[in-house]
Amino acid sequence: MWYNSGMNNAFLTRDDIVARVPSALASTHDGRRSDLYTFVPTLDIINSMESNGWGVVAAKVPKARKSASRDFGIHQLEFQERGAVALVDPRMPDSKAIFPRIHILNSHNGTSRFQVLAGLYTLVCSNGLIVSTASVGEFSTRHTGSFNAEDAFRTVEQFRAAMSGIGDTMQLWSGLQLSPTEADEFALAAARIRWNDPADAIPAPTDILAPHREADVGRDLWRVFNVAQENLIGGGFKRATREARKVTNLRESIRINSELWNLAETTAMRFG
């Protein structure tokens, strides 16, 4: 289970972060690492990002039982540029309701690599989308060598440049109308991303494609993609004899989001 300290689209203060996600502000590792371990302090990354106009808008950590995990364990921070102009969500063409974000995954106890991912935050459904690593790349490194906070920010700048065409991608997808059969095929392929064991029961396409708000009604690829993402991650529908649970494992959520983006890109390519 992950605890999300994000407050809608508001920036978190340093007090917010230290009170709710203490591992992100650790000043050292847990004291049990070898001499080969390189401590990459998330606090330095926060400072570097803030000095360059980016603030923390959301933070996620596991609900840890042990204080060592709580103080040094895996955590994810989402950064958004202050004063950034939002992108137009094709579902709400009269408003700008999508914000590019940078996701930082780190730990100070050896439980994760340092990782940077590109993301989008949609105000329509308060969803956090992970852009496919195939589209904008991915940065991941072990805690060894000389990697530091300035290296991290340079990586972020590369991601920012790579995401410059994401708005065009959203507009393109919104103009691609899927037939009922194509939408069902997308839903089944999307379900197989989450339930990828051949023995897993696959929910009906109608469950994957069930919209939760009027703005999501439609069969263009952008809407189908967003509805499928929300349902795959959120669950809440029947799958065989059980209810599909919400995805709470951070790495699994990232995997599903990234592969779903790949599926949408592949679907778009079929239109030529």
PDB file of C-alpha atoms in Angstrom:
ATOM      1  CA  MET A   1       0.000   0.000   0.000  1.00  0.00           C
ATOM      2  CA  TRP A   2       1.272   3.445  -0.929  1.00  0.00           C
ATOM      3  CA  TYR A   3       0.446   6.697   0.810  1.00  0.00           C
ATOM      4  CA  ASN A   4      -0.009   9.649  -1.541  1.00  0.00           C
ATOM      5  CA  SER A   5       0.590  13.026   0.033  1.00  0.00           C
ATOM      6  CA  GLY A   6      -0.271  14.979  -3.095  1.00  0.00           C
ATOM      7  CA  MET A   7      -2.795  17.761  -2.550  1.00  0.00           C
ATOM      8  CA  ASN A   8      -4.615  18.037  -5.879  1.00  0.00           C
ATOM      9  CA  ASN A   9      -2.342  20.258  -7.976  1.00  0.00           C
ATOM     10  CA  ALA A  10      -0.808  22.263  -5.099  1.00  0.00           C
ATOM     11  CA  PHE A  11       2.912  22.467  -4.406  1.00  0.00           C
ATOM     12  CA  LEU A  12       4.087  20.809  -1.213  1.00  0.00           C
ATOM     13  CA  THR A  13       6.087  22.803   1.298  1.00  0.00           C
ATOM     14  CA  ARG A  14       9.230  21.432   2.880  1.00  0.00           C
ATOM     15  CA  ASP A  15       7.249  20.892   6.089  1.00  0.00           C
ATOM     16  CA  ASP A  16       4.686  18.864   4.133  1.00  0.00           C
ATOM     17  CA  ILE A  17       7.401  16.625   2.751  1.00  0.00           C
ATOM     18  CA  VAL A  18       9.317  16.084   5.978  1.00  0.00           C
ATOM     19  CA  ALA A  19       6.119  15.323   7.916  1.00  0.00           C
ATOM     20  CA  ARG A  20       4.665  12.895   5.423  1.00  0.00           C
ATOM     21  CA  VAL A  21       7.574  11.428   3.452  1.00  0.00           C
ATOM     22  CA  PRO A  22      10.563  11.491   5.820  1.00  0.00           C
ATOM     23  CA  SER A  23      12.689   9.134   3.712  1.00  0.00           C
ATOM     24  CA  ALA A  24      12.829  11.739   0.939  1.00  0.00           C
ATOM     25  CA  LEU A  25      14.734  14.137   3.214  1.00  0.00           C
ATOM     26  CA  ALA A  26      17.219  11.681   4.730  1.00  0.00           C
ATOM     27  CA  SER A  27      20.682  13.203   5.086  1.00  0.00           C
ATOM     28  CA  THR A  28      22.477   9.857   4.862  1.00  0.00           C
ATOM     29  CA  HIS A  29      21.799   6.241   3.944  1.00  0.00           C
ATOM     30  CA  ASP A  30      20.638   3.678   6.480  1.00  0.00           C
ATOM     31  CA  GLY A  31      24.193   2.867   7.607  1.00  0.00           C
ATOM     32  CA  ARG A  32      24.103  -0.668   6.224  1.00  0.00           C
ATOM     33  CA  ARG A  33      25.500  -0.038   2.721  1.00  0.00           C
ATOM     34  CA  SER A  34      28.949  -1.080   1.447  1.00  0.00           C
ATOM     35  CA  ASP A  35      31.733   1.309   0.500  1.00  0.00           C
ATOM     36  CA  LEU A  36      30.668   0.922  -3.137  1.00  0.00           C
ATOM     37  CA  TYR A  37      27.280   2.501  -2.441  1.00  0.00           C
ATOM     38  CA  THR A  38      26.823   6.085  -3.649  1.00  0.00           C
ATOM     39  CA  PHE A  39      24.362   8.108  -1.610  1.00  0.00           C
ATOM     40  CA  VAL A  40      22.197  10.200  -3.944  1.00  0.00           C
ATOM     41  CA  PRO A  41      20.279  12.460  -1.544  1.00  0.00           C
ATOM     42  CA  THR A  42      16.751  13.190  -2.671  1.00  0.00           C
ATOM     43  CA  LEU A  43      16.965  16.418  -0.668  1.00  0.00           C
ATOM     44  CA  ASP A  44      19.708  17.694  -2.994  1.00  0.00           C
ATOM     45  CA  ILE A  45      17.544  16.816  -5.992  1.00  0.00           C
ATOM     46  CA  ILE A  46      14.620  18.706  -4.459  1.00  0.00           C
ATOM     47  CA  ASN A  47      16.878  21.731  -3.886  1.00  0.00           C
ATOM     48  CA  SER A  48      18.285  21.570  -7.407  1.00  0.00           C
ATOM     49  CA  MET A  49      14.831  21.244  -8.946  1.00  0.00           C
ATOM     50  CA  GLU A  50      13.469  24.110  -6.841  1.00  0.00           C
ATOM     51  CA  SER A  51      16.348  26.387  -7.803  1.00  0.00           C
ATOM     52  CA  ASN A  52      15.469  25.714 -11.419  1.00  0.00           C
ATOM     53  CA  GLY A  53      11.768  26.423 -11.001  1.00  0.00           C
ATOM     54  CA  TRP A  54      10.348  22.964 -10.269  1.00  0.00           C
ATOM     55  CA  GLY A  55       8.393  22.085  -7.113  1.00  0.00           C
ATOM     56  CA  VAL A  56       7.108  18.885  -5.524  1.00  0.00           C
ATOM     57  CA  VAL A  57       3.378  18.402  -6.083  1.00  0.00           C
ATOM     58  CA  ALA A  58       2.949  14.802  -4.918  1.00  0.00           C
ATOM     59  CA  ALA A  59       4.873  12.228  -2.882  1.00  0.00           C
ATOM     60  CA  LYS A  60       4.313   8.511  -2.407  1.00  0.00           C
ATOM     61  CA  VAL A  61       5.781   6.075   0.089  1.00  0.00           C
ATOM     62  CA  PRO A  62       4.851   2.603   1.300  1.00  0.00           C
ATOM     63  CA  LYS A  63       3.017   2.314   4.581  1.00  0.00           C
ATOM     64  CA  ALA A  64       6.059   0.983   6.382  1.00  0.00           C
ATOM     65  CA  ARG A  65       5.911  -0.978   9.600  1.00  0.00           C
ATOM     66  CA  LYS A  66       9.586  -0.533  10.431  1.00  0.00           C
ATOM     67  CA  SER A  67      11.102   2.844  11.197  1.00  0.00           C
ATOM     68  CA  ALA A  68      14.139   2.063   9.021  1.00  0.00           C
ATOM     69  CA  SER A  69      11.905   1.699   5.965  1.00  0.00           C
ATOM     70  CA  ARG A  70       9.969   4.804   6.882  1.00  0.00           C
ATOM     71  CA  ASP A  71      13.130   6.890   7.333  1.00  0.00           C
ATOM     72  CA  PHE A  72      15.274   5.557   4.469  1.00  0.00           C
ATOM     73  CA  GLY A  73      13.047   3.459   2.181  1.00  0.00           C
ATOM     74  CA  ILE A  74      11.732   3.794  -1.334  1.00  0.00           C
ATOM     75  CA  HIS A  75       9.823   6.939  -2.234  1.00  0.00           C
ATOM     76  CA  GLN A  76       8.488   8.682  -5.303  1.00  0.00           C
ATOM     77  CA  LEU A  77       8.257  12.431  -5.816  1.00  0.00           C
ATOM     78  CA  GLU A  78       6.395  14.172  -8.627  1.00  0.00           C
ATOM     79  CA  PHE A  79       7.766  17.527  -9.773  1.00  0.00           C
ATOM     80  CA  GLN A  80       5.944  20.169 -11.776  1.00  0.00           C
ATOM     81  CA  GLU A  81       7.369  23.364 -13.185  1.00  0.00           C
ATOM     82  CA  ARG A  82       6.139  26.449 -11.365  1.00  0.00           C
ATOM     83  CA  GLY A  83       4.197  28.699 -13.682  1.00  0.00           C
ATOM     84  CA  ALA A  84       4.083  26.019 -16.361  1.00  0.00           C
ATOM     85  CA  VAL A  85       1.425  26.467 -19.026  1.00  0.00           C
ATOM     86  CA  ALA A  86      -0.857  23.464 -18.971  1.00  0.00           C
ATOM     87  CA  LEU A  87      -1.619  21.478 -22.105  1.00  0.00           C
ATOM     88  CA  VAL A  88      -5.104  21.328 -23.585  1.00  0.00           C
ATOM     89  CA  ASP A  89      -6.920  18.108 -22.758  1.00  0.00           C
ATOM     90  CA  PRO A  90      -8.804  17.085 -25.919  1.00  0.00           C
ATOM     91  CA  ARG A  91     -11.670  15.953 -23.695  1.00  0.00           C
ATOM     92  CA  MET A  92     -12.046  19.569 -22.510  1.00  0.00           C
ATOM     93  CA  PRO A  93     -10.941  21.658 -25.506  1.00  0.00           C
ATOM     94  CA  ASP A  94     -11.845  24.968 -23.873  1.00  0.00           C
ATOM     95  CA  SER A  95      -9.521  24.486 -20.917  1.00  0.00           C
ATOM     96  CA  LYS A  96      -5.906  23.629 -20.279  1.00  0.00           C
ATOM     97  CA  ALA A  97      -6.025  20.732 -17.877  1.00  0.00           C
ATOM     98  CA  ILE A  98      -2.917  18.551 -18.344  1.00  0.00           C
ATOM     99  CA  PHE A  99       0.397  19.219 -16.636  1.00  0.00           C
ATOM    100  CA  PRO A 100       3.694  17.557 -17.608  1.00  0.00           C
ATOM    101  CA  ARG A 101       5.472  16.133 -14.592  1.00  0.00           C
ATOM    102  CA  ILE A 102       8.758  14.464 -13.764  1.00  0.00           C
ATOM    103  CA  HIS A 103       8.671  11.429 -11.463  1.00  0.00           C
ATOM    104  CA  ILE A 104      11.719  10.680  -9.312  1.00  0.00           C
ATOM    105  CA  LEU A 105      12.034   7.260  -7.679  1.00  0.00           C
ATOM    106  CA  ASN A 106      14.755   6.790  -5.065  1.00  0.00           C
ATOM    107  CA  SER A 107      15.659   5.122  -1.782  1.00  0.00           C
ATOM    108  CA  HIS A 108      18.430   5.358   0.786  1.00  0.00           C
ATOM    109  CA  ASN A 109      18.454   1.746   1.951  1.00  0.00           C
ATOM    110  CA  GLY A 110      19.254  -0.155  -1.219  1.00  0.00           C
ATOM    111  CA  THR A 111      15.652  -1.118  -2.035  1.00  0.00           C
ATOM    112  CA  SER A 112      15.522   0.705  -5.385  1.00  0.00           C
ATOM    113  CA  ARG A 113      17.568   2.258  -8.105  1.00  0.00           C
ATOM    114  CA  PHE A 114      17.460   5.988  -8.765  1.00  0.00           C
ATOM    115  CA  GLN A 115      14.963   6.410 -11.601  1.00  0.00           C
ATOM    116  CA  VAL A 116      13.504   9.314 -13.593  1.00  0.00           C
ATOM    117  CA  LEU A 117      10.244   8.987 -15.543  1.00  0.00           C
ATOM    118  CA  ALA A 118       8.125  11.418 -17.532  1.00  0.00           C
ATOM    119  CA  GLY A 119       4.473  11.796 -16.596  1.00  0.00           C
ATOM    120  CA  LEU A 120       1.268  13.718 -17.203  1.00  0.00           C
ATOM    121  CA  TYR A 121      -1.269  14.820 -14.611  1.00  0.00           C
ATOM    122  CA  THR A 122      -4.848  15.211 -15.843  1.00  0.00           C
ATOM    123  CA  LEU A 123      -7.253  17.446 -13.943  1.00  0.00           C
ATOM    124  CA  VAL A 124     -10.292  15.786 -15.545  1.00  0.00           C
ATOM    125  CA  CYS A 125      -9.870  12.649 -13.463  1.00  0.00           C
ATOM    126  CA  SER A 126      -6.935  13.534 -11.161  1.00  0.00           C
ATOM    127  CA  ASN A 127      -5.004  10.755 -12.859  1.00  0.00           C
ATOM    128  CA  GLY A 128      -1.256  10.429 -13.088  1.00  0.00           C
ATOM    129  CA  LEU A 129      -0.211   8.979 -16.450  1.00  0.00           C
ATOM    130  CA  ILE A 130       3.267   7.634 -17.106  1.00  0.00           C
ATOM    131  CA  VAL A 131       4.505   8.369 -20.611  1.00  0.00           C
ATOM    132  CA  SER A 132       6.055   5.342 -22.287  1.00  0.00           C
ATOM    133  CA  THR A 133       9.802   5.040 -21.906  1.00  0.00           C
ATOM    134  CA  ALA A 134       9.839   4.160 -25.604  1.00  0.00           C
ATOM    135  CA  SER A 135       8.476   7.647 -26.349  1.00  0.00           C
ATOM    136  CA  VAL A 136      10.641   9.870 -24.166  1.00  0.00           C
ATOM    137  CA  GLY A 137      13.254   7.527 -22.755  1.00  0.00           C
ATOM    138  CA  GLU A 138      14.036   6.480 -19.215  1.00  0.00           C
ATOM    139  CA  PHE A 139      16.866   7.089 -16.814  1.00  0.00           C
ATOM    140  CA  SER A 140      17.753   4.511 -14.191  1.00  0.00           C
ATOM    141  CA  THR A 141      21.005   3.994 -12.331  1.00  0.00           C
ATOM    142  CA  ARG A 142      22.312   2.008  -9.410  1.00  0.00           C
ATOM    143  CA  HIS A 143      23.681   3.794  -6.373  1.00  0.00           C
ATOM    144  CA  THR A 144      27.271   3.489  -7.542  1.00  0.00           C
ATOM    145  CA  GLY A 145      29.701   5.854  -9.229  1.00  0.00           C
ATOM    146  CA  SER A 146      29.650   9.643  -9.086  1.00  0.00           C
ATOM    147  CA  PHE A 147      26.033  10.424  -9.992  1.00  0.00           C
ATOM    148  CA  ASN A 148      24.725  13.481  -8.122  1.00  0.00           C
ATOM    149  CA  ALA A 149      21.841  15.932  -7.961  1.00  0.00           C
ATOM    150  CA  GLU A 150      23.111  18.101 -10.820  1.00  0.00           C
ATOM    151  CA  ASP A 151      23.321  14.993 -13.004  1.00  0.00           C
ATOM    152  CA  ALA A 152      19.734  14.301 -12.010  1.00  0.00           C
ATOM    153  CA  PHE A 153      18.556  17.745 -13.077  1.00  0.00           C
ATOM    154  CA  ARG A 154      20.377  17.484 -16.417  1.00  0.00           C
ATOM    155  CA  THR A 155      18.479  14.247 -16.956  1.00  0.00           C
ATOM    156  CA  VAL A 156      15.230  16.045 -16.135  1.00  0.00           C
ATOM    157  CA  GLU A 157      16.010  18.720 -18.716  1.00  0.00           C
ATOM    158  CA  GLN A 158      16.511  16.010 -21.338  1.00  0.00           C
ATOM    159  CA  PHE A 159      13.119  14.566 -20.446  1.00  0.00           C
ATOM    160  CA  ARG A 160      11.520  17.977 -20.664  1.00  0.00           C
ATOM    161  CA  ALA A 161      12.835  18.434 -24.191  1.00  0.00           C
ATOM    162  CA  ALA A 162      11.715  14.947 -25.201  1.00  0.00           C
ATOM    163  CA  MET A 163       8.172  15.682 -23.975  1.00  0.00           C
ATOM    164  CA  SER A 164       7.753  18.746 -26.196  1.00  0.00           C
ATOM    165  CA  GLY A 165       5.693  16.757 -28.684  1.00  0.00           C
ATOM    166  CA  ILE A 166       3.340  15.116 -26.189  1.00  0.00           C
ATOM    167  CA  GLY A 167       0.635  17.735 -26.753  1.00  0.00           C
ATOM    168  CA  ASP A 168       0.621  16.900 -30.462  1.00  0.00           C
ATOM    169  CA  THR A 169       0.334  13.203 -29.603  1.00  0.00           C
ATOM    170  CA  MET A 170      -2.744  13.814 -27.460  1.00  0.00           C
ATOM    171  CA  GLN A 171      -4.408  15.847 -30.202  1.00  0.00           C
ATOM    172  CA  LEU A 172      -3.609  13.167 -32.773  1.00  0.00           C
ATOM    173  CA  TRP A 173      -5.084  10.408 -30.620  1.00  0.00           C
ATOM    174  CA  SER A 174      -8.235  12.442 -30.003  1.00  0.00           C
ATOM    175  CA  GLY A 175      -8.833  12.542 -33.751  1.00  0.00           C
ATOM    176  CA  LEU A 176      -8.578   8.787 -34.228  1.00  0.00           C
ATOM    177  CA  GLN A 177     -12.020   7.202 -33.911  1.00  0.00           C
ATOM    178  CA  LEU A 178     -12.060   3.506 -33.007  1.00  0.00           C
ATOM    179  CA  SER A 179     -14.808   1.203 -34.192  1.00  0.00           C
ATOM    180  CA  PRO A 180     -16.627  -0.811 -31.507  1.00  0.00           C
ATOM    181  CA  THR A 181     -14.536  -3.845 -32.483  1.00  0.00           C
ATOM    182  CA  GLU A 182     -11.278  -1.865 -32.355  1.00  0.00           C
ATOM    183  CA  ALA A 183     -12.177  -0.420 -28.948  1.00  0.00           C
ATOM    184  CA  ASP A 184     -12.922  -3.914 -27.599  1.00  0.00           C
ATOM    185  CA  GLU A 185      -9.618  -5.205 -28.986  1.00  0.00           C
ATOM    186  CA  PHE A 186      -7.796  -2.324 -27.276  1.00  0.00           C
ATOM    187  CA  ALA A 187      -9.568  -3.094 -23.992  1.00  0.00           C
ATOM    188  CA  LEU A 188      -8.635  -6.785 -24.111  1.00  0.00           C
ATOM    189  CA  ALA A 189      -5.007  -5.991 -24.953  1.00  0.00           C
ATOM    190  CA  ALA A 190      -4.960  -3.430 -22.129  1.00  0.00           C
ATOM    191  CA  ALA A 191      -6.347  -5.980 -19.671  1.00  0.00           C
ATOM    192  CA  ARG A 192      -3.593  -8.414 -20.675  1.00  0.00           C
ATOM    193  CA  ILE A 193      -1.029  -5.817 -19.658  1.00  0.00           C
ATOM    194  CA  ARG A 194      -2.198  -6.018 -16.058  1.00  0.00           C
ATOM    195  CA  TRP A 195      -3.286  -9.652 -15.993  1.00  0.00           C
ATOM    196  CA  ASN A 196      -0.464 -11.119 -18.049  1.00  0.00           C
ATOM    197  CA  ASP A 197      -0.506 -14.695 -16.794  1.00  0.00           C
ATOM    198  CA  PRO A 198      -2.254 -16.972 -19.336  1.00  0.00           C
ATOM    199  CA  ALA A 199      -4.243 -18.436 -16.460  1.00  0.00           C
ATOM    200  CA  ASP A 200      -5.564 -15.038 -15.369  1.00  0.00           C
ATOM    201  CA  ALA A 201      -9.226 -14.307 -15.920  1.00  0.00           C
ATOM    202  CA  ILE A 202      -9.683 -11.319 -18.210  1.00  0.00           C
ATOM    203  CA  PRO A 203     -12.501  -8.831 -17.491  1.00  0.00           C
ATOM    204  CA  ALA A 204     -15.034  -7.942 -20.156  1.00  0.00           C
ATOM    205  CA  PRO A 205     -14.183  -5.025 -22.473  1.00  0.00           C
ATOM    206  CA  THR A 206     -17.215  -3.184 -21.128  1.00  0.00           C
ATOM    207  CA  ASP A 207     -15.575  -3.077 -17.675  1.00  0.00           C
ATOM    208  CA  ILE A 208     -12.288  -1.712 -19.044  1.00  0.00           C
ATOM    209  CA  LEU A 209     -14.085   0.861 -21.207  1.00  0.00           C
ATOM    210  CA  ALA A 210     -16.690   2.019 -18.651  1.00  0.00           C
ATOM    211  CA  PRO A 211     -16.409   5.851 -18.412  1.00  0.00           C
ATOM    212  CA  HIS A 212     -16.676   7.527 -15.021  1.00  0.00           C
ATOM    213  CA  ARG A 213     -17.631  11.008 -16.248  1.00  0.00           C
ATOM    214  CA  GLU A 214     -19.299  12.631 -19.216  1.00  0.00           C
ATOM    215  CA  ALA A 215     -16.019  13.994 -20.589  1.00  0.00           C
ATOM    216  CA  ASP A 216     -14.810  10.413 -21.062  1.00  0.00           C
ATOM    217  CA  VAL A 217     -17.738   9.292 -23.219  1.00  0.00           C
ATOM    218  CA  GLY A 218     -16.550   8.533 -26.741  1.00  0.00           C
ATOM    219  CA  ARG A 219     -14.438   6.120 -28.743  1.00  0.00           C
ATOM    220  CA  ASP A 220     -11.545   8.289 -29.883  1.00  0.00           C
ATOM    221  CA  LEU A 221      -8.183   6.811 -28.947  1.00  0.00           C
ATOM    222  CA  TRP A 222      -7.379   9.486 -26.333  1.00  0.00           C
ATOM    223  CA  ARG A 223     -10.602   8.816 -24.413  1.00  0.00           C
ATOM    224  CA  VAL A 224     -10.345   5.032 -24.755  1.00  0.00           C
ATOM    225  CA  PHE A 225      -6.750   5.175 -23.511  1.00  0.00           C
ATOM    226  CA  ASN A 226      -7.605   7.351 -20.489  1.00  0.00           C
ATOM    227  CA  VAL A 227     -10.658   5.313 -19.498  1.00  0.00           C
ATOM    228  CA  ALA A 228      -8.707   2.053 -19.798  1.00  0.00           C
ATOM    229  CA  GLN A 229      -5.866   3.488 -17.701  1.00  0.00           C
ATOM    230  CA  GLU A 230      -8.180   4.675 -14.938  1.00  0.00           C
ATOM    231  CA  ASN A 231      -9.975   1.334 -14.748  1.00  0.00           C
ATOM    232  CA  LEU A 232      -6.850  -0.810 -14.968  1.00  0.00           C
ATOM    233  CA  ILE A 233      -5.196   1.073 -12.117  1.00  0.00           C
ATOM    234  CA  GLY A 234      -8.318   1.776 -10.052  1.00  0.00           C
ATOM    235  CA  GLY A 235     -10.075  -1.593 -10.370  1.00  0.00           C
ATOM    236  CA  GLY A 236     -13.448  -1.786  -8.668  1.00  0.00           C
ATOM    237  CA  PHE A 237     -15.187  -4.065 -11.174  1.00  0.00           C
ATOM    238  CA  LYS A 238     -15.841  -7.798 -11.188  1.00  0.00           C
ATOM    239  CA  ARG A 239     -13.188 -10.094 -12.647  1.00  0.00           C
ATOM    240  CA  ALA A 240     -14.420 -13.701 -12.641  1.00  0.00           C
ATOM    241  CA  THR A 241     -15.699 -14.172  -9.082  1.00  0.00           C
ATOM    242  CA  ARG A 242     -13.635 -11.418  -7.452  1.00  0.00           C
ATOM    243  CA  GLU A 243     -13.462  -7.664  -7.580  1.00  0.00           C
ATOM    244  CA  ALA A 244     -10.421  -6.213  -9.320  1.00  0.00           C
ATOM    245  CA  ARG A 245      -8.375  -4.386  -6.725  1.00  0.00           C
ATOM    246  CA  LYS A 246      -6.685  -1.047  -7.075  1.00  0.00           C
ATOM    247  CA  VAL A 247      -3.025  -1.280  -8.098  1.00  0.00           C
ATOM    248  CA  THR A 248      -1.036  -0.071  -5.093  1.00  0.00           C
ATOM    249  CA  ASN A 249       2.430  -1.411  -5.981  1.00  0.00           C
ATOM    250  CA  LEU A 250       4.402   1.534  -7.359  1.00  0.00           C
ATOM    251  CA  ARG A 251       6.589  -0.436  -9.759  1.00  0.00           C
ATOM    252  CA  GLU A 252       3.570  -2.339 -11.107  1.00  0.00           C
ATOM    253  CA  SER A 253       1.674   0.910 -11.643  1.00  0.00           C
ATOM    254  CA  ILE A 254       4.616   2.328 -13.589  1.00  0.00           C
ATOM    255  CA  ARG A 255       4.862  -0.827 -15.706  1.00  0.00           C
ATOM    256  CA  ILE A 256       1.141  -0.860 -16.546  1.00  0.00           C
ATOM    257  CA  ASN A 257       1.094   2.850 -17.388  1.00  0.00           C
ATOM    258  CA  SER A 258       4.143   2.671 -19.622  1.00  0.00           C
ATOM    259  CA  GLU A 259       2.993  -0.437 -21.502  1.00  0.00           C
ATOM    260  CA  LEU A 260      -0.489   1.019 -21.951  1.00  0.00           C
ATOM    261  CA  TRP A 261       1.043   4.110 -23.562  1.00  0.00           C
ATOM    262  CA  ASN A 262       2.951   1.776 -25.893  1.00  0.00           C
ATOM    263  CA  LEU A 263      -0.309   0.029 -26.789  1.00  0.00           C
ATOM    264  CA  ALA A 264      -1.954   3.354 -27.656  1.00  0.00           C
ATOM    265  CA  GLU A 265       1.012   4.352 -29.818  1.00  0.00           C
ATOM    266  CA  THR A 266       0.861   1.026 -31.640  1.00  0.00           C
ATOM    267  CA  THR A 267      -2.880   1.465 -32.169  1.00  0.00           C
ATOM    268  CA  ALA A 268      -2.346   4.966 -33.574  1.00  0.00           C
ATOM    269  CA  MET A 269       0.214   3.661 -36.062  1.00  0.00           C
ATOM    270  CA  ARG A 270      -2.413   1.395 -37.614  1.00  0.00           C
ATOM    271  CA  PHE A 271      -4.231   4.476 -38.872  1.00  0.00           C
ATOM    272  CA  GLY A 272      -1.219   5.336 -41.007  1.00  0.00           C
TER     273      GLY A 272
END
